[in-house]
XYZ file of C-alpha atoms in Angstrom:
279
model
C -8.839 3.273 -24.945
C -7.541 2.543 -21.561
C -3.449 3.471 -21.755
C -3.259 3.919 -18.127
C -4.446 1.562 -14.582
C -8.699 2.548 -14.171
C -9.973 2.517 -11.156
C -14.555 1.304 -11.795
C -15.000 0.324 -7.365
C -13.685 0.612 -4.413
C -15.157 -1.029 -0.773
C -13.908 -1.994 2.293
C -14.651 -5.375 2.654
C -13.684 -7.469 6.291
C -10.857 -5.328 7.187
C -9.646 -5.002 3.463
C -10.100 -3.827 0.839
C -12.511 -5.483 -3.498
C -11.541 -3.071 -6.158
C -12.236 -3.163 -9.688
C -9.947 -1.898 -12.386
C -10.313 -1.202 -16.436
C -6.553 -1.180 -18.609
C -5.782 -1.310 -22.069
C -4.438 -4.766 -22.559
C -1.441 -4.602 -24.380
C -1.908 -8.824 -25.336
C -4.480 -8.683 -26.203
C -5.377 -5.415 -28.098
C -8.423 -4.369 -26.315
C -9.996 -2.926 -22.589
C -9.667 -5.340 -20.024
C -11.200 -5.500 -16.261
C -10.366 -7.534 -13.296
C -11.431 -8.191 -10.033
C -8.497 -7.448 -7.295
C -9.237 -8.184 -2.828
C -6.426 -6.887 -0.894
C -6.544 -7.427 2.750
C -5.021 -5.200 5.331
C -1.539 -4.118 3.665
C -0.873 -3.058 7.304
C -1.324 -5.830 8.730
C 0.041 -8.118 5.137
C 2.746 -6.320 3.784
C 3.537 -8.677 0.611
C 0.451 -11.002 0.880
C 0.121 -13.978 -0.761
C -0.976 -14.537 -4.262
C -4.610 -15.930 -5.489
C -5.539 -16.014 -8.482
C -9.376 -16.518 -9.485
C -9.766 -18.187 -13.433
C -13.766 -17.939 -13.604
C -16.015 -20.219 -16.100
C -17.780 -19.601 -19.756
C -20.306 -16.657 -19.642
C -18.705 -15.475 -16.542
C -16.641 -11.825 -15.981
C -14.201 -11.835 -13.122
C -17.559 -10.410 -11.456
C -18.297 -14.247 -10.979
C -16.460 -14.666 -8.057
C -15.596 -11.323 -6.370
C -20.440 -11.150 -5.755
C -20.563 -14.746 -5.193
C -18.693 -17.000 -3.538
C -17.837 -15.118 -0.332
C -14.234 -15.298 -0.630
C -13.048 -11.746 0.588
C -14.041 -12.741 5.037
C -11.723 -16.492 4.077
C -9.126 -14.460 2.783
C -9.254 -11.441 4.817
C -8.281 -13.265 8.016
C -6.174 -15.631 6.562
C -3.442 -12.363 4.893
C -4.269 -13.619 1.602
C -4.842 -10.906 -2.411
C -6.988 -12.803 -4.233
C -6.574 -11.817 -8.431
C -9.834 -12.466 -10.169
C -8.921 -11.171 -14.517
C -11.939 -11.548 -16.948
C -12.333 -15.468 -19.361
C -11.804 -13.599 -22.348
C -10.818 -10.480 -24.338
C -13.964 -8.176 -25.710
C -15.206 -5.268 -27.738
C -16.971 -4.925 -30.818
C -13.759 -5.095 -32.704
C -13.407 -8.398 -30.749
C -14.528 -11.477 -32.396
C -17.162 -13.250 -31.376
C -19.450 -16.376 -32.034
C -23.368 -16.873 -31.438
C -23.340 -19.922 -29.268
C -22.056 -19.202 -25.717
C -19.035 -20.976 -25.726
C -17.424 -19.553 -28.058
C -15.714 -16.204 -28.422
C -16.166 -14.119 -26.498
C -16.582 -14.915 -22.657
C -15.293 -18.010 -23.128
C -11.551 -18.046 -24.006
C -10.300 -21.143 -22.854
C -7.320 -19.850 -21.136
C -5.452 -20.974 -24.613
C -3.350 -18.700 -26.442
C -5.477 -18.745 -29.456
C -3.327 -19.815 -33.763
C -6.052 -19.632 -35.602
C -8.549 -16.398 -37.297
C -10.464 -14.980 -36.108
C -8.911 -15.964 -33.080
C -5.830 -15.376 -33.114
C -5.400 -11.461 -33.040
C -6.509 -10.902 -29.903
C -7.190 -14.906 -27.924
C -4.444 -15.188 -25.756
C -5.533 -15.066 -22.324
C -3.307 -17.377 -21.104
C 0.593 -14.611 -21.605
C -2.169 -12.318 -20.763
C -2.373 -13.814 -17.268
C 0.901 -15.198 -17.322
C 2.875 -12.624 -18.338
C 1.042 -8.372 -18.812
C -1.168 -9.598 -15.539
C 1.859 -11.104 -13.213
C 3.554 -7.596 -14.532
C 0.389 -5.436 -13.191
C -0.206 -7.509 -9.748
C 3.897 -7.188 -9.012
C 4.723 -4.055 -10.299
C 1.604 -1.855 -8.920
C 0.436 -3.369 -6.908
C 3.973 -4.559 -5.175
C 2.122 -8.280 -5.019
C 6.148 -10.238 -5.550
C 5.698 -13.450 -2.749
C 4.725 -16.551 -3.385
C 1.127 -18.005 -5.486
C -1.146 -20.467 -5.914
C -4.263 -20.981 -9.244
C -7.144 -22.005 -8.166
C -10.757 -21.714 -10.619
C -14.433 -23.168 -11.691
C -15.129 -25.073 -14.970
C -13.878 -23.317 -17.378
C -11.285 -21.337 -15.304
C -11.037 -25.104 -13.615
C -9.094 -26.130 -16.995
C -7.545 -23.021 -16.848
C -5.883 -22.547 -13.309
C -5.080 -26.225 -13.993
C -2.637 -26.165 -17.367
C -1.385 -23.029 -16.152
C -0.351 -24.503 -12.648
C 1.005 -27.517 -14.400
C 2.810 -25.538 -16.898
C 4.360 -22.875 -14.245
C 5.343 -25.610 -10.956
C 7.944 -23.826 -9.848
C 6.005 -20.316 -10.124
C 3.085 -21.844 -8.753
C 2.327 -23.431 -5.052
C -0.695 -24.979 -4.890
C -3.474 -25.788 -7.426
C -7.233 -26.213 -7.041
C -10.534 -26.672 -9.087
C -14.591 -26.765 -8.803
C -15.620 -28.678 -11.757
C -13.017 -28.905 -13.520
C -12.311 -30.004 -17.085
C -9.048 -31.513 -16.904
C -9.560 -33.382 -20.724
C -10.749 -30.296 -23.352
C -9.332 -32.632 -25.364
C -12.188 -35.368 -25.445
C -15.113 -33.617 -24.540
C -17.166 -31.508 -26.512
C -16.281 -27.649 -25.256
C -13.271 -28.566 -25.856
C -13.094 -29.905 -29.040
C -15.259 -26.969 -30.118
C -12.927 -24.521 -29.044
C -9.153 -26.526 -28.921
C -10.707 -25.957 -32.849
C -11.493 -23.217 -33.728
C -9.047 -21.163 -31.176
C -5.971 -23.968 -31.836
C -7.331 -25.258 -35.537
C -7.208 -29.026 -36.297
C -3.770 -30.458 -35.278
C -4.728 -32.338 -32.286
C -1.198 -32.420 -30.748
C -0.891 -29.038 -31.100
C -3.983 -29.497 -27.705
C -2.405 -31.587 -25.936
C 0.026 -28.302 -24.020
C -3.362 -26.944 -23.401
C -4.225 -30.873 -21.516
C -4.062 -30.837 -18.092
C -4.408 -34.711 -18.576
C -1.638 -35.183 -21.066
C 0.339 -32.856 -19.370
C 0.186 -34.061 -16.297
C 0.753 -37.999 -18.015
C 4.272 -36.194 -18.728
C 4.968 -34.305 -15.619
C 8.383 -34.807 -14.375
C 10.023 -32.457 -11.103
C 8.116 -29.924 -8.529
C 4.530 -30.782 -8.072
C 2.678 -28.533 -6.693
C -0.284 -30.332 -4.923
C -4.416 -29.740 -6.426
C -7.552 -30.364 -4.769
C -10.318 -30.025 -6.558
C -13.915 -30.433 -5.631
C -16.617 -32.174 -7.378
C -20.435 -32.303 -7.418
C -22.069 -35.754 -7.731
C -25.363 -33.503 -8.485
C -23.286 -31.221 -11.278
C -25.910 -31.640 -15.471
C -22.412 -31.265 -16.653
C -20.214 -34.330 -14.670
C -19.250 -37.331 -16.948
C -19.859 -35.685 -20.085
C -18.214 -32.541 -20.252
C -16.096 -32.374 -16.363
C -14.249 -36.113 -15.665
C -11.873 -35.846 -12.594
C -11.028 -39.040 -12.437
C -9.187 -39.074 -15.529
C -6.717 -36.695 -14.050
C -6.761 -38.798 -10.686
C -6.104 -41.375 -12.166
C -3.650 -40.131 -13.649
C -1.899 -38.519 -10.894
C -2.485 -41.954 -8.498
C -0.466 -44.385 -11.408
C 2.606 -41.628 -10.417
C 2.253 -40.964 -7.024
C 1.401 -37.327 -7.899
C -0.541 -35.579 -4.535
C -3.740 -35.098 -5.627
C -6.753 -35.102 -3.899
C -9.899 -35.019 -5.272
C -13.596 -34.337 -3.168
C -17.680 -36.165 -4.653
C -19.470 -33.425 -2.837
C -22.860 -35.575 -2.601
C -25.891 -33.488 -4.840
C -23.255 -30.277 -5.757
C -24.557 -28.922 -9.511
C -22.406 -26.569 -11.159
C -22.698 -23.362 -9.194
C -21.499 -20.428 -7.373
C -24.053 -22.111 -3.972
C -21.490 -24.803 -4.828
C -18.853 -23.052 -5.028
C -19.204 -21.071 -1.536
C -20.291 -23.888 0.407
C -16.505 -25.037 0.045
C -14.406 -21.513 -1.171
C -12.742 -21.186 2.627
C -11.104 -25.319 2.671
C -9.594 -24.008 -0.624
C -8.178 -21.330 0.912
C -7.678 -22.801 4.008
C -5.942 -25.836 1.271
C -3.797 -23.022 0.017
C -2.762 -20.215 2.886
C -0.627 -24.101 4.296
C 1.939 -23.217 1.197
C 1.803 -19.667 0.849
């Protein structure tokens, strides 16, 4: 058990620094890792913060190693914080399937056993890891949030549930309607139980349909060559709701792109520039 923040890696990157930390999470009841990119703090003393939430099977390393985001973030003066996708460890519940359990936290607060004891990723991000970002690293400026696939779902849900906190939201190939697609139904049934009404606060289409008040702008990129597009990923559902409410959402269909980090790397700079406009 790691009681305090432990620096695992530190790398100079584009006039900034890329770090990886481990700490004991009291919310999740296990050791967790997260990655953090900081631009030059002499030039950007209190940089705005962009959160990145990764998808199924990923850790906090996938984005830092594959997205190629550090150069543009350094130029724009943006800090980036990348949590892991679930609680981890031998004492944490898991499942034999890759789309449930460790690596598949879905950014919800589980209410059903055996998941409820550890799987509280929403509270971990919105409260505990937020406190570390602010208190330890002085990241008290404006924030935006983005993510991919399951992490795109997480970014939309967290952003829409906290619209006065996050200035903008973006997603690559997000699960926008988890209540109605196989990945989401499987996870929600396990984590949240059979009461489907309780699922709605974790579904971006339901949240946007009821949304009133502050409207953080949303950018979504979806590849037409994504093998999950259509069955698991249906961004047009969210776009149609946004259009009916005159909500500032832009859906871009990117011809031929798939679900991989090659897709993310192709457009990540545009997403960072999008967020920087509102930060």
